[in-house]
Coordinates of C-alpha atoms in Angstrom, one line a residue:
X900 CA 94.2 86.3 76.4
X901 CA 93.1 89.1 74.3
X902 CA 94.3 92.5 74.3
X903 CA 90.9 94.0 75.1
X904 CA 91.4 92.2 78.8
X905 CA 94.7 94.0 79.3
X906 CA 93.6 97.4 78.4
X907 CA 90.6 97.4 80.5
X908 CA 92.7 95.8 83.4
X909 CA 95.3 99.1 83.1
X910 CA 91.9 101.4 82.7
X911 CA 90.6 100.4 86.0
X912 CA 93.8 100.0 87.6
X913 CA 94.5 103.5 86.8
X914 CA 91.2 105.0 87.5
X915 CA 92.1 103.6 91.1
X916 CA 95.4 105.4 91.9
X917 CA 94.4 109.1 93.1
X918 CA 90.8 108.8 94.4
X919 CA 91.9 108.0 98.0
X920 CA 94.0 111.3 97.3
X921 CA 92.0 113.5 95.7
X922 CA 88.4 112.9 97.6
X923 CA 90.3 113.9 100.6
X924 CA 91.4 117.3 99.0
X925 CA 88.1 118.5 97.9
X926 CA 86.9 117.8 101.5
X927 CA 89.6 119.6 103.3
X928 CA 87.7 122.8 104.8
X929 CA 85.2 119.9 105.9
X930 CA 87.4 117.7 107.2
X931 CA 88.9 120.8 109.1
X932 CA 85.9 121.5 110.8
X933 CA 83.9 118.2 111.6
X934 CA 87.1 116.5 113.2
X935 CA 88.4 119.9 114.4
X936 CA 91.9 119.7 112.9
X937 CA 94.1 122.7 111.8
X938 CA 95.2 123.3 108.2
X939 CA 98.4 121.7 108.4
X940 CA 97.0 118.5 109.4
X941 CA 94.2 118.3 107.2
X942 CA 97.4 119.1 104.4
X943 CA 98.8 115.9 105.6
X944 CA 95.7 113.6 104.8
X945 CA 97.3 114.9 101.4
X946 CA 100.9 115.0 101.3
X947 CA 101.1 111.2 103.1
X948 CA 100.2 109.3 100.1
X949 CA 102.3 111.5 97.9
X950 CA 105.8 111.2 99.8
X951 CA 105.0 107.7 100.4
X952 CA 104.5 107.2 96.2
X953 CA 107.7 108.2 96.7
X954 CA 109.5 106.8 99.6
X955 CA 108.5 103.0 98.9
X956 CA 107.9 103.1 94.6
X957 CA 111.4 101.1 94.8
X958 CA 109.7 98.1 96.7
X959 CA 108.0 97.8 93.4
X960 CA 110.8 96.2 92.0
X961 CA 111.5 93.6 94.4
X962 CA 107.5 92.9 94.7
X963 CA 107.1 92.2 91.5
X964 CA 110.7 89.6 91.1
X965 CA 109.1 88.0 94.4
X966 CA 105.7 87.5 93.1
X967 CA 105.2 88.0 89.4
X968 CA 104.2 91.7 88.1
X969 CA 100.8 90.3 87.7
X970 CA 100.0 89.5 91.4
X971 CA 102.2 92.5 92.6
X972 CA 100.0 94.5 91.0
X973 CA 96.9 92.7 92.0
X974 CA 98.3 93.2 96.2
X975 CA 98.6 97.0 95.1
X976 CA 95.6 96.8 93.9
X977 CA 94.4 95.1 97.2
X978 CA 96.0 97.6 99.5
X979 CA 94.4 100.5 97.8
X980 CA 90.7 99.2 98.3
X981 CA 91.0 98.3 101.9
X982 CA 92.7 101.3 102.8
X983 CA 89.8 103.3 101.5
X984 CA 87.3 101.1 102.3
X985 CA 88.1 101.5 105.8
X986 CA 87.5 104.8 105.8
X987 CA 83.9 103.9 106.8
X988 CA 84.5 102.1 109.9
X989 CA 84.8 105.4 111.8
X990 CA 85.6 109.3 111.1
X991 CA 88.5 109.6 113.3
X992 CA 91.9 111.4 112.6
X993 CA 93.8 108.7 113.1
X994 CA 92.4 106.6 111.0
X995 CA 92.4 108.6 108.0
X996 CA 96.1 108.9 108.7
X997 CA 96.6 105.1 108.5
X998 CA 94.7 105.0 105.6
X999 CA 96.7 107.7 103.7
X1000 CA 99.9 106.0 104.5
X1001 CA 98.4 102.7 103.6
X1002 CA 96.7 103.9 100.5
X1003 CA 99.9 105.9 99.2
X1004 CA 102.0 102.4 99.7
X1005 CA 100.1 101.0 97.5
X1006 CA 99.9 103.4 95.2
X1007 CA 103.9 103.7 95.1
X1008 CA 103.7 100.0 94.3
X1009 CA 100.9 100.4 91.4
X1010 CA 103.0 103.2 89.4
X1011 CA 106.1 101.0 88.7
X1012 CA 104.3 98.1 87.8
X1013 CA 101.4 99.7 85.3
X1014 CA 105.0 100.9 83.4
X1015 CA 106.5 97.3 83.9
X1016 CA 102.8 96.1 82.5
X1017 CA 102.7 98.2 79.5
X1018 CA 106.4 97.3 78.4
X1019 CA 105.3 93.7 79.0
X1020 CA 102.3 93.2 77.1
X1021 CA 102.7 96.1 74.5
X1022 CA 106.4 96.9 73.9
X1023 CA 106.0 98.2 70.5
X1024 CA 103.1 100.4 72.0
X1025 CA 104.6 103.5 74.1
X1026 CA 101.5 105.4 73.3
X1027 CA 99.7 103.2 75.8
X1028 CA 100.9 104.9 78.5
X1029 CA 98.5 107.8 77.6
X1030 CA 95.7 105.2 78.5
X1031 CA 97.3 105.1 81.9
X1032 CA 97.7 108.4 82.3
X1033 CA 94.3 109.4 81.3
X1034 CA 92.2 107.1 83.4
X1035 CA 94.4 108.2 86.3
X1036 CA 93.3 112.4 85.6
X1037 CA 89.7 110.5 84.9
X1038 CA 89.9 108.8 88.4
X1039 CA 90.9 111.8 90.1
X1040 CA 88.5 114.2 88.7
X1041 CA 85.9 112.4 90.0
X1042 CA 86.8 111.8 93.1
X1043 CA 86.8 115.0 93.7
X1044 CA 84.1 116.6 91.4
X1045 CA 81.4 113.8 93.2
X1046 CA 82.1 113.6 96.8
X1047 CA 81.2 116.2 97.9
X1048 CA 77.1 115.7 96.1
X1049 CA 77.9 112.1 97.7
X1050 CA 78.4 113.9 101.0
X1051 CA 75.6 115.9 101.0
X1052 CA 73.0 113.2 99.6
X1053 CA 74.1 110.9 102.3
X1054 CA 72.8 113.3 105.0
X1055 CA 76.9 114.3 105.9
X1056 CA 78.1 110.6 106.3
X1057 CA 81.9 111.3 106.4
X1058 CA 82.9 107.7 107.1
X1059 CA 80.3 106.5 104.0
X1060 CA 81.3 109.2 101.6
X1061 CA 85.2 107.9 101.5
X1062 CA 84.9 105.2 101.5
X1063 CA 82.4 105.5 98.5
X1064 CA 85.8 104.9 96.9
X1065 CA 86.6 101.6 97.3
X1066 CA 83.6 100.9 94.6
X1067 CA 86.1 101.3 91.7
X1068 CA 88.9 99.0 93.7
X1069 CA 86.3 96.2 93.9
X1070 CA 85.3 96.4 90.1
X1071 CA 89.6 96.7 89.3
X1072 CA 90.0 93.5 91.9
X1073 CA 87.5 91.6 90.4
X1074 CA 88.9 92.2 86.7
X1075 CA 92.6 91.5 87.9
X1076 CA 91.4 88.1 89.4
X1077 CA 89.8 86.9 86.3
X1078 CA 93.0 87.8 84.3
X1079 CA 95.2 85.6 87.0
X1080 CA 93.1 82.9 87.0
X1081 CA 93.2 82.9 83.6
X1082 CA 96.7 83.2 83.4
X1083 CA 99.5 81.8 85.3
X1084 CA 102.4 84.3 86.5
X1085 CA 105.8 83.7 87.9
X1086 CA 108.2 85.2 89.8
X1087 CA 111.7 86.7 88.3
X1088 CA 113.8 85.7 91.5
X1089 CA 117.1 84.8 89.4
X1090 CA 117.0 88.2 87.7
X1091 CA 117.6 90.5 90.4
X1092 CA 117.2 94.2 88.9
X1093 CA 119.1 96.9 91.0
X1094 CA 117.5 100.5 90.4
X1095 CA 119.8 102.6 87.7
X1096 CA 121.8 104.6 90.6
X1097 CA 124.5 104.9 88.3
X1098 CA 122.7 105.5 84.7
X1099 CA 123.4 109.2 83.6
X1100 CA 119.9 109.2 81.8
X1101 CA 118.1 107.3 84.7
X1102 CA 119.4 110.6 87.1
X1103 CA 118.4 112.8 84.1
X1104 CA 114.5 111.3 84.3
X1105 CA 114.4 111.3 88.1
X1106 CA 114.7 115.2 87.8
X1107 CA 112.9 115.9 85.1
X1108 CA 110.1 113.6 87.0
X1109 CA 110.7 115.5 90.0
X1110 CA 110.4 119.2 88.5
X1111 CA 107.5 117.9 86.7
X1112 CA 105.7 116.7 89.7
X1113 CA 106.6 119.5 91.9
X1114 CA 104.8 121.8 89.2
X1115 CA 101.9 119.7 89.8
X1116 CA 101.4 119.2 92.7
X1117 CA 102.2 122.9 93.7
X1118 CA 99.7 123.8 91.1
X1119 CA 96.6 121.6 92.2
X1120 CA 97.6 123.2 95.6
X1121 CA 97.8 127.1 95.1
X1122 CA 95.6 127.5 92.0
X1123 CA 92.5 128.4 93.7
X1124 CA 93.9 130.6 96.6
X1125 CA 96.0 132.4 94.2
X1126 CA 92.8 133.1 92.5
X1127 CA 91.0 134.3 95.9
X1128 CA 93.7 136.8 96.4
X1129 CA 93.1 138.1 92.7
X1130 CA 89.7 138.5 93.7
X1131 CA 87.5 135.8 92.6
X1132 CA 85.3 134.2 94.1
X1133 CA 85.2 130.6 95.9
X1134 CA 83.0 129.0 93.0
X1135 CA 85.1 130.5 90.7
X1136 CA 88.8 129.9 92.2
X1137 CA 87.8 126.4 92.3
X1138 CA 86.3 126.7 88.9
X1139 CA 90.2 127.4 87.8
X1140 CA 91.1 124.1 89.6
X1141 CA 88.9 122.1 87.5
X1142 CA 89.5 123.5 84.1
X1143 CA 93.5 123.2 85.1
X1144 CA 92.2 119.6 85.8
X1145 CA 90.0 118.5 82.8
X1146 CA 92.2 120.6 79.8
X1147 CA 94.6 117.6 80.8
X1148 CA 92.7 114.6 79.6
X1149 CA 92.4 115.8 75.3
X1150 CA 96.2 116.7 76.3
X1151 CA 96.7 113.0 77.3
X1152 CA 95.2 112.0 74.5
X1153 CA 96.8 114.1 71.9
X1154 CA 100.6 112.8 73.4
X1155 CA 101.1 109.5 72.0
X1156 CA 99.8 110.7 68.4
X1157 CA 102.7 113.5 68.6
X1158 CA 105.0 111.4 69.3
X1159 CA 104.5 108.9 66.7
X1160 CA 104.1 111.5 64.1
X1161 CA 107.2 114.2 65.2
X1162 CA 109.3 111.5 66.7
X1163 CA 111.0 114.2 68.7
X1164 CA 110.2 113.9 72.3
X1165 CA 112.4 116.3 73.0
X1166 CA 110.8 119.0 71.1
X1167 CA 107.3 118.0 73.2
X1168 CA 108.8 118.0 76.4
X1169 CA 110.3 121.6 75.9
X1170 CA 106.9 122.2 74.4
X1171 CA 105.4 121.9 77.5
X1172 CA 107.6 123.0 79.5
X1173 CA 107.0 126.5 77.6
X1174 CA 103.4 126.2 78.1
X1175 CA 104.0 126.2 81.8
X1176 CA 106.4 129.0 81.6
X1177 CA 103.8 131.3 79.5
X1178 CA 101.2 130.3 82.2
X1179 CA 103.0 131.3 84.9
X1180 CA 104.8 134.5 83.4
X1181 CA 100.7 135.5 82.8
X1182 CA 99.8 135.0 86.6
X1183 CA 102.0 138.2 86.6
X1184 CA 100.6 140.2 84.6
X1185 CA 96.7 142.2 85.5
X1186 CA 95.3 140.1 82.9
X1187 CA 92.2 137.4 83.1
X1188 CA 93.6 134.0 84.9
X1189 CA 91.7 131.6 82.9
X1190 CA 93.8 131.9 79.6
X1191 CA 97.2 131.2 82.2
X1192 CA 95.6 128.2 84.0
X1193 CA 94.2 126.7 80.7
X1194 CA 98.2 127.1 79.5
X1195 CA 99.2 125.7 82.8
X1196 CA 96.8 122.9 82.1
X1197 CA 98.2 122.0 78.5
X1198 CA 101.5 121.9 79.7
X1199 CA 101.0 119.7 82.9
X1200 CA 98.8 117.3 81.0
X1201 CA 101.4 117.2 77.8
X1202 CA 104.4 116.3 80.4
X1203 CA 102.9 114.0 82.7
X1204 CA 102.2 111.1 79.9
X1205 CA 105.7 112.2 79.2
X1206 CA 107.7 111.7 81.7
X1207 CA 105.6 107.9 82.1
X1208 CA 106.7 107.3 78.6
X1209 CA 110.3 107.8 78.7
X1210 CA 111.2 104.8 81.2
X1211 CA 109.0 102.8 78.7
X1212 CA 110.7 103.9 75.5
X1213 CA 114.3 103.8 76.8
X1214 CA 114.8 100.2 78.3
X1215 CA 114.8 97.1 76.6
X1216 CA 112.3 94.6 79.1
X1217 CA 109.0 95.4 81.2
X1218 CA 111.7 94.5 84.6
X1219 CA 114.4 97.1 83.8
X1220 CA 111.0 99.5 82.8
X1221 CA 110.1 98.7 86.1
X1222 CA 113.3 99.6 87.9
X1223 CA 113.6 103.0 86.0
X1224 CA 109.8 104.2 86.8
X1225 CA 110.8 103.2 90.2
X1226 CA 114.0 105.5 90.2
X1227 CA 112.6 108.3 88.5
X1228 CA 109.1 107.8 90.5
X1229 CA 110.9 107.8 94.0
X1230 CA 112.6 110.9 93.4
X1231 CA 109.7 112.7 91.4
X1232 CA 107.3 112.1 93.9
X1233 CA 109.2 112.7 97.3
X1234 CA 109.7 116.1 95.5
X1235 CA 106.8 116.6 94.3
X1236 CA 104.9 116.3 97.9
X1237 CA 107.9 119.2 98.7
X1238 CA 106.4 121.1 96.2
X1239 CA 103.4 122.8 97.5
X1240 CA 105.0 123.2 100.7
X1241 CA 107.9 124.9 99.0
X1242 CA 105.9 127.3 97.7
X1243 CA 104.0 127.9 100.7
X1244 CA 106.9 129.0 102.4
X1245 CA 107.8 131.4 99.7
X1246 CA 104.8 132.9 100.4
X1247 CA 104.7 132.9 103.8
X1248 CA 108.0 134.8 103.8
X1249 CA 107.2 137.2 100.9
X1250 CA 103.4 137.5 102.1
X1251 CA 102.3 137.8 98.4
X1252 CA 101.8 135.1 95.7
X1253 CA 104.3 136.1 93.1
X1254 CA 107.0 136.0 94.8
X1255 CA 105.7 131.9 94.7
X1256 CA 104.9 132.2 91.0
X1257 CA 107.9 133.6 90.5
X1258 CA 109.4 130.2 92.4
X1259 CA 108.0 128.4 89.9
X1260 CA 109.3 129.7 87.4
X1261 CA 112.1 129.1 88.2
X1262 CA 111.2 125.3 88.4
X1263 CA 109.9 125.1 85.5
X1264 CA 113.4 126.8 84.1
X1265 CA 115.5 123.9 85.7
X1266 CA 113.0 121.5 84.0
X1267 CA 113.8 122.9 80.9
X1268 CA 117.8 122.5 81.5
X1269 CA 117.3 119.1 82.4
X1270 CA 115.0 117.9 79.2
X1271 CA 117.4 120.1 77.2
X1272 CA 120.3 117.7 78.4
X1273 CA 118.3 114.4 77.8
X1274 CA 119.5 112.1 74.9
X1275 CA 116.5 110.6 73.6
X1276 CA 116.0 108.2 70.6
X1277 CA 113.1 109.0 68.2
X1278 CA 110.2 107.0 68.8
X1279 CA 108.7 107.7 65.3
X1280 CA 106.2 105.8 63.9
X1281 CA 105.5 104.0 67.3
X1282 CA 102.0 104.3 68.5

């Protein structure tokens, strides 16, 4: 099967994994008053599918030696359609519940694999993993840039407007079934991968992937209101979320280039890292915020394709890839869905936001330690 099939499989895998996440968020204040629901639980709808990318990414492993990576993925795949298309049965706060929980399985299932898949059919390619991580930002931009013009053209069908969502799971599901019936797939029962517990430099990821994603996720959370309480305005505090969001995707893109010409991973992680430090140091000062979220931008969008990389890079088949996105995913993202609420706390104790940018700096310090401590092998001239 050509190469052109397996690319545009991983595109519209990817494009699926954060819509049933992020169409939620931009709906929150919505969601809060049409079902009548406080903040905390509208922050749940959320947090759910992120602690659950967490929680069950290690199932992943097993899935995929029960199965075949190929129809693992598919059932991921699967999971994540149904749970947002039944979003449109009715507009109740239960079922939005069940369907981030459901939705966030699958997703913890998807991550693992897509790293598995791209060790599998393009081990000399690392760089691919910025086409993953790309169509994800892609995928969650808009999800939440459209839904709420889908909301309001459809007259304020809640149900109709999530589940809008499912569109791109159909298109993915009707790509991935082509490829396996084109393709036969079998199960790796005899080869029973345990996740790297005891690997020095498995632990090492698994932080670095947590600090990373608690960055993130705090970020996408606190950007805006810490820009209402420097006094912008609505349109433009969410006007910072979105150019934090789309300075990502030429950041993406720039990664796997870097890499193959520097060779020193290392050097970009820290890099980054700086970025984010900058960023944050300039939330401090009385200056404009755009130049410090555009920095905050660079930096999240350099480290994410990263930190997806580095299982890739330093294992030697697309199982064992699997087992250490597992590890370092399970841990990255049950902190990172800790992250905003970390920092939320911080702020409700200090009642001001930088004492909570001042929290993550210190973060994004430990980060630095940690990818300081990393042995990693140059990956020049890979692409």
């Amino acid at each position: 099967m050509r190469k052109s099939i397996y690319i545009l499989a991983l595109i519209l895998a990817a494009i699926n994994l954060r819509p049933i996440i992020t169409s939620v968020a931009s709906m929150l204040g919505i969601l809060q008053s049409e079902l009548g629901i406080n903040a905390l639980t509208a922050s749940l709808l959320t947090t759910l599918p992120v602690l659950c990318m967490g929680l069950f990414a290690p199932v992943a492993a097993w899935l995929s030696q029960r199965y075949g990576l190929e129809r693992s993925l598919y059932i991921s795949l699967l999971l994540i359609t149904l749970a947002t298309a039944l979003r449109g049965i009715d507009r109740s706060v239960s079922l939005l519940m069940v369907t981030a929980l459901a939705g966030g399985v699958g997703i913890s299932f998807a991550g693992p694999l897509l790293s598995s898949f791209i060790k599998k059919y393009f081990p000399a390619r690392p760089g691919m993993v910025s086409i993953y991580s790309v169509s994800m930002t892609i995928g969650a931009a808009l999800a939440s840039g459209l839904t709420l013009p889908i909301y309001t053209q459809s007259q304020h069908n809640l149900p109709l407007t999530l589940s809008t969502w499912a569109l791109p799971g159909v298109a993915a599901l009707v790509v991935w079934t082509a490829m396996l019936r084109n393709k036969r797939t079998a199960a790796n029962g005899s080869n029973r991968l345990k996740l790297p517990f005891g690997n020095k430099k498995a632990i090492q990821f698994t932080l670095f992937f947590g600090f990373m994603a608690s960055m993130f996720y705090a970020l996408t959370a606190w950007i805006s209101p810490i820009a209402l309480s420097f006094g912008y305005s609505p349109q433009e505090a969410a006007m910072m979320l979105t150019a934090f969001t789309l300075i990502q995707i030429p950041v993406s893109l720039l990664i796997p280039g870097l890499v193959r010409r520097l060779g020193r991973i290392k050097l970009l992680l820290v890099g980054c890292s700086m970025m984010e430090l900058i960023g944050l140091g300039l939330l401090l000062w009385p200056v404009p915020m755009l130049p410090a979220v555009l920095l905050l931008g660079i930096g999240a969008g350099g480290l994410f394709p990263l930190g997806l990389m580095l299982p890739v890079m330093e294992t030697r088949s697309p199982e064992e890839a699997g087992t250490w996105a597992a590890m370092s995913q399970m841990g990255g993202y049950t902190m990172g869905a800790l992250g905003p609420l970390f920092i939320g706390w911080i702020y409700d104790l200090s009642g001001h936001y930088n004492a909570s940018i001042t929290a993550m700096l210190v973060i994004v310090l430990l980060m630095m330690g940690v990818q300081l401590s990393i042995s990693i092998k140059s990956q020049k001239g890979l692409s």
